[in-house]
Amino acid sequence: MDLSHGYCMVAVCLALTGRSDGVGVLPDRLGGAVGESVMLKVDQSSPLVMASVAWRFHLDSGTVIPIITSAVETTTAPEYINRTKFDHITGSLELSILTLNDTGLYEVIIIPPSSHPLHGACNLQVQVRVSGVTVTPNTTELMEFSSSVRISCQVSTGTYLSYLWMNGSSEITVLSDRVQVGDGGTSLTILNVTRYDRGPYTCNVSNLISTQESAPLTLHPIYGPVSIQINVPVDSVEIGQTLHLSCRAESTPPAHFTWMNGVNEEIGHGAEFLKTATLLDSGEYTCLAVNNITKLELRAVQSISVTDNSSSQLSSGAIAGIAIAVILAVVLVGALIYRVHKSRTGKRKEKFNVSERGSSNGGYIQDSALSTQNMNYADISHFKKNQDVGMKMQNPHISTIYSETKPPAT
């Protein structure tokens, strides 16, 4: 059967019935990718018995091209013979090997044997998938408050494109005098950038069949240094401990740090300063941060105290040893004093006894040595009382003492 004749029969039947129940028969819009396939699916809630079906394609120029007609037999237009699959049960049509020229309006007319005809239409857009999305800034030398940047979004392939700019996870939808989207959405301009305009920025490009997002772009506005701070674990250290200071400051590019002592003498470079503490290290320390591009500088000062607690911090063992030594010293001194005192007391007592004895013998004996000598003579005299009783001593005084000390005759 001739394709156009069959389609005319379907159209005539549709016209004679005077009605078309085709709401929801086809989706209003579909997208298809070049070189791929698309299914124009007839959507019915229950199986459909069809007496005849006709599919046709409407060009933008108004020309209508029959694709397939199925009544007593199925007829396909020559240009669609190897590109279509018709489902006789549902009436759906699959188009394959799509080209951009397949974009347009597709129409289906279904005539059941004992009910009203069904009519549906779908707008098919055949598109090229999006690929190769990139973003590029027109400059990377951005001085805070004085520079502007224009970021462009490019794609390698894709048709019917839509552009969406993102700052982090937020859509850039609220524009201002400082932030602008132009060139059909392909560019983002930021005027008088600040440190808060870093991003990251991405460009999301999409069409009906695909979407792709660019790699993130982070801006680096040059600023600072600001918010300088010296960090120190403690502001007082002991001799021999490590003196550790660290300096931080916000700056792009990173600031260069110089350390100075209280007399503005350079003593170190870098964010960290470490040394073994001595008593001479007490005083103020200054951290100077400099941005080599902006030429701006900022400084912070920290006071440090170095102490010597070695004399006041004795161990318990040392304290106990000192206490014992003190006690022993006191005991030894006491014993020495007692011994000296006792010795002196004994000598005085002995001298007193000898003197007393001398007085009882006429008062001639003056010291203990003489007393001892006289006592010896007395003993000798007593021992030799029968021998030479009348012997006279050369010393008359000793002779007198001898005579006085002789024992009485028995």
Short mmCIF file of C-alpha atoms in Angstrom, two decimals, residues 205-381:
data_model
loop_
_atom_site.label_atom_id
_atom_site.label_comp_id
_atom_site.label_asym_id
_atom_site.label_seq_id
_atom_site.Cartn_x
_atom_site.Cartn_y
_atom_site.Cartn_z
CA VAL A 205 27.05 23.82 30.88
CA SER A 206 24.03 21.73 29.95
CA ASN A 207 21.51 20.95 27.24
CA LEU A 208 18.52 18.66 27.04
CA ILE A 209 20.58 15.46 26.93
CA SER A 210 23.79 16.17 28.87
CA THR A 211 25.55 18.35 31.40
CA GLN A 212 29.16 18.97 32.35
CA GLU A 213 30.92 21.12 34.93
CA SER A 214 34.34 22.72 34.56
CA ALA A 215 37.23 22.21 36.92
CA PRO A 216 37.15 24.74 39.79
CA LEU A 217 39.04 28.02 39.43
CA THR A 218 40.38 29.71 42.55
CA LEU A 219 41.43 33.35 42.44
CA HIS A 220 44.31 34.67 44.54
CA PRO A 221 43.86 38.39 45.17
CA ILE A 222 47.08 39.94 46.49
CA TYR A 223 46.62 41.56 49.90
CA GLY A 224 48.04 41.90 53.39
CA PRO A 225 49.59 41.31 55.72
CA VAL A 226 46.69 41.64 58.18
CA SER A 227 45.76 40.09 61.53
CA ILE A 228 49.29 39.38 62.75
CA GLN A 229 49.70 37.35 65.95
CA ILE A 230 52.55 35.86 67.98
CA ASN A 231 51.77 32.49 69.53
CA VAL A 232 53.75 31.35 72.56
CA PRO A 233 53.01 28.34 74.82
CA VAL A 234 53.95 30.28 77.98
CA ASP A 235 55.26 33.80 78.51
CA SER A 236 57.74 32.62 81.17
CA VAL A 237 60.43 29.97 80.73
CA GLU A 238 63.28 28.70 82.88
CA ILE A 239 66.95 28.73 82.09
CA GLY A 240 67.85 25.83 79.83
CA GLN A 241 64.33 25.35 78.46
CA THR A 242 63.46 25.98 74.80
CA LEU A 243 62.15 29.44 74.02
CA HIS A 244 59.57 28.86 71.23
CA LEU A 245 57.74 31.67 69.42
CA SER A 246 55.61 31.41 66.26
CA CYS A 247 54.17 34.20 64.12
CA ARG A 248 51.12 34.14 61.85
CA ALA A 249 49.63 36.75 59.52
CA GLU A 250 47.05 36.70 56.72
CA SER A 251 48.77 37.54 53.45
CA THR A 252 48.80 36.60 49.75
CA PRO A 253 51.45 35.76 48.81
CA PRO A 254 52.60 34.48 52.24
CA ALA A 255 54.39 37.11 54.30
CA HIS A 256 58.12 37.07 55.03
CA PHE A 257 58.83 37.07 58.80
CA THR A 258 61.74 38.69 60.66
CA TRP A 259 62.37 38.40 64.42
CA MET A 260 63.94 41.20 66.46
CA ASN A 261 64.84 41.63 70.11
CA GLY A 262 64.12 44.59 72.37
CA VAL A 263 66.83 46.74 70.74
CA ASN A 264 65.54 46.04 67.18
CA GLU A 265 68.41 43.70 66.43
CA GLU A 266 67.56 40.97 63.93
CA ILE A 267 67.80 37.58 65.60
CA GLY A 268 65.97 35.27 63.18
CA HIS A 269 63.82 34.74 60.09
CA GLY A 270 60.82 32.57 59.35
CA ALA A 271 57.51 31.92 61.06
CA GLU A 272 59.20 30.03 63.95
CA PHE A 273 61.83 31.21 66.44
CA LEU A 274 63.54 28.75 68.81
CA LYS A 275 66.55 28.94 71.13
CA THR A 276 67.76 27.65 74.49
CA ALA A 277 66.79 30.24 77.11
CA THR A 278 69.30 32.15 79.26
CA LEU A 279 68.77 35.01 81.71
CA LEU A 280 69.85 37.42 78.96
CA ASP A 281 66.85 36.37 76.84
CA SER A 282 64.27 38.11 79.02
CA GLY A 283 62.57 41.04 77.31
CA GLU A 284 60.42 41.94 74.30
CA TYR A 285 60.39 40.08 70.97
CA THR A 286 59.05 41.64 67.76
CA CYS A 287 57.72 39.76 64.73
CA LEU A 288 57.77 41.80 61.52
CA ALA A 289 55.63 40.50 58.60
CA VAL A 290 56.24 41.91 55.10
CA ASN A 291 54.37 41.28 51.81
CA ASN A 292 56.98 41.53 49.08
CA ILE A 293 54.40 42.57 46.43
CA THR A 294 52.20 45.02 48.31
CA LYS A 295 55.26 46.27 50.26
CA LEU A 296 53.04 46.50 53.32
CA GLU A 297 54.33 45.45 56.73
CA LEU A 298 52.84 44.68 60.11
CA ARG A 299 54.43 43.86 63.46
CA ALA A 300 53.53 42.33 66.80
CA VAL A 301 55.37 42.39 70.15
CA GLN A 302 55.55 39.71 72.87
CA SER A 303 57.24 39.93 76.29
CA ILE A 304 59.13 36.90 77.59
CA SER A 305 60.50 36.33 81.11
CA VAL A 306 63.36 33.89 81.76
CA THR A 307 63.69 32.75 85.40
CA ASP A 308 66.24 30.75 87.44
CA ASN A 309 64.43 28.48 89.86
CA SER A 310 67.28 26.03 90.46
CA SER A 311 68.10 27.41 93.99
CA SER A 312 64.54 27.40 95.20
CA GLN A 313 63.52 24.05 93.84
CA LEU A 314 65.18 21.33 96.00
CA SER A 315 64.09 17.75 95.94
CA SER A 316 62.59 16.10 99.02
CA GLY A 317 65.71 13.96 99.38
CA ALA A 318 67.96 17.01 99.36
CA ILE A 319 65.79 18.72 102.00
CA ALA A 320 65.88 15.61 104.22
CA GLY A 321 69.67 15.38 103.86
CA ILE A 322 70.09 19.02 104.85
CA ALA A 323 67.86 18.53 107.90
CA ILE A 324 69.82 15.48 109.05
CA ALA A 325 73.13 17.30 108.55
CA VAL A 326 71.88 20.24 110.63
CA ILE A 327 70.75 17.93 113.41
CA LEU A 328 74.10 16.10 113.46
CA ALA A 329 75.97 19.39 113.47
CA VAL A 330 73.91 20.59 116.44
CA VAL A 331 74.54 17.34 118.30
CA LEU A 332 78.30 17.46 117.62
CA VAL A 333 78.56 21.09 118.67
CA GLY A 334 76.61 20.34 121.84
CA ALA A 335 78.84 17.38 122.65
CA LEU A 336 81.95 19.43 122.07
CA ILE A 337 80.71 22.23 124.29
CA TYR A 338 79.80 19.72 127.01
CA ARG A 339 83.24 18.08 126.88
CA VAL A 340 85.09 21.38 127.05
CA HIS A 341 82.92 22.50 129.92
CA LYS A 342 83.43 19.26 131.79
CA SER A 343 87.18 19.39 131.28
CA ARG A 344 87.44 22.90 132.63
CA THR A 345 85.24 22.06 135.59
CA GLY A 346 87.43 19.05 136.51
CA LYS A 347 90.64 21.06 136.46
CA ARG A 348 89.17 23.72 138.70
CA LYS A 349 88.00 21.12 141.18
CA GLU A 350 91.42 19.41 141.32
CA LYS A 351 93.21 22.72 141.87
CA PHE A 352 90.79 23.54 144.65
CA ASN A 353 91.48 20.26 146.46
CA VAL A 354 95.25 20.64 146.27
CA SER A 355 95.13 24.16 147.58
CA GLU A 356 92.97 23.08 150.44
CA ARG A 357 95.46 20.36 151.38
CA GLY A 358 98.33 22.84 151.24
CA SER A 359 96.59 25.17 153.63
CA SER A 360 96.11 22.42 156.18
CA ASN A 361 99.92 21.85 156.23
CA GLY A 362 101.02 25.31 157.04
CA GLY A 363 100.26 26.98 153.82
CA TYR A 364 103.46 26.15 152.02
CA ILE A 365 102.19 24.05 149.17
CA GLN A 366 101.27 26.23 146.17
CA ASP A 367 100.45 23.87 143.38
CA SER A 368 99.62 20.27 142.65
CA ALA A 369 103.12 19.44 141.42
CA LEU A 370 104.72 20.52 144.67
CA SER A 371 102.04 18.71 146.60
CA THR A 372 102.78 15.55 144.70
CA GLN A 373 106.51 15.94 145.34
CA ASN A 374 106.02 16.44 149.12
CA MET A 375 103.71 13.46 149.29
CA ASN A 376 106.39 11.37 147.67
CA TYR A 377 108.93 12.57 150.22
CA ALA A 378 106.59 11.75 153.02
CA ASP A 379 106.12 8.27 151.70
CA ILE A 380 109.85 7.78 151.36
CA SER A 381 110.40 9.13 154.86
#
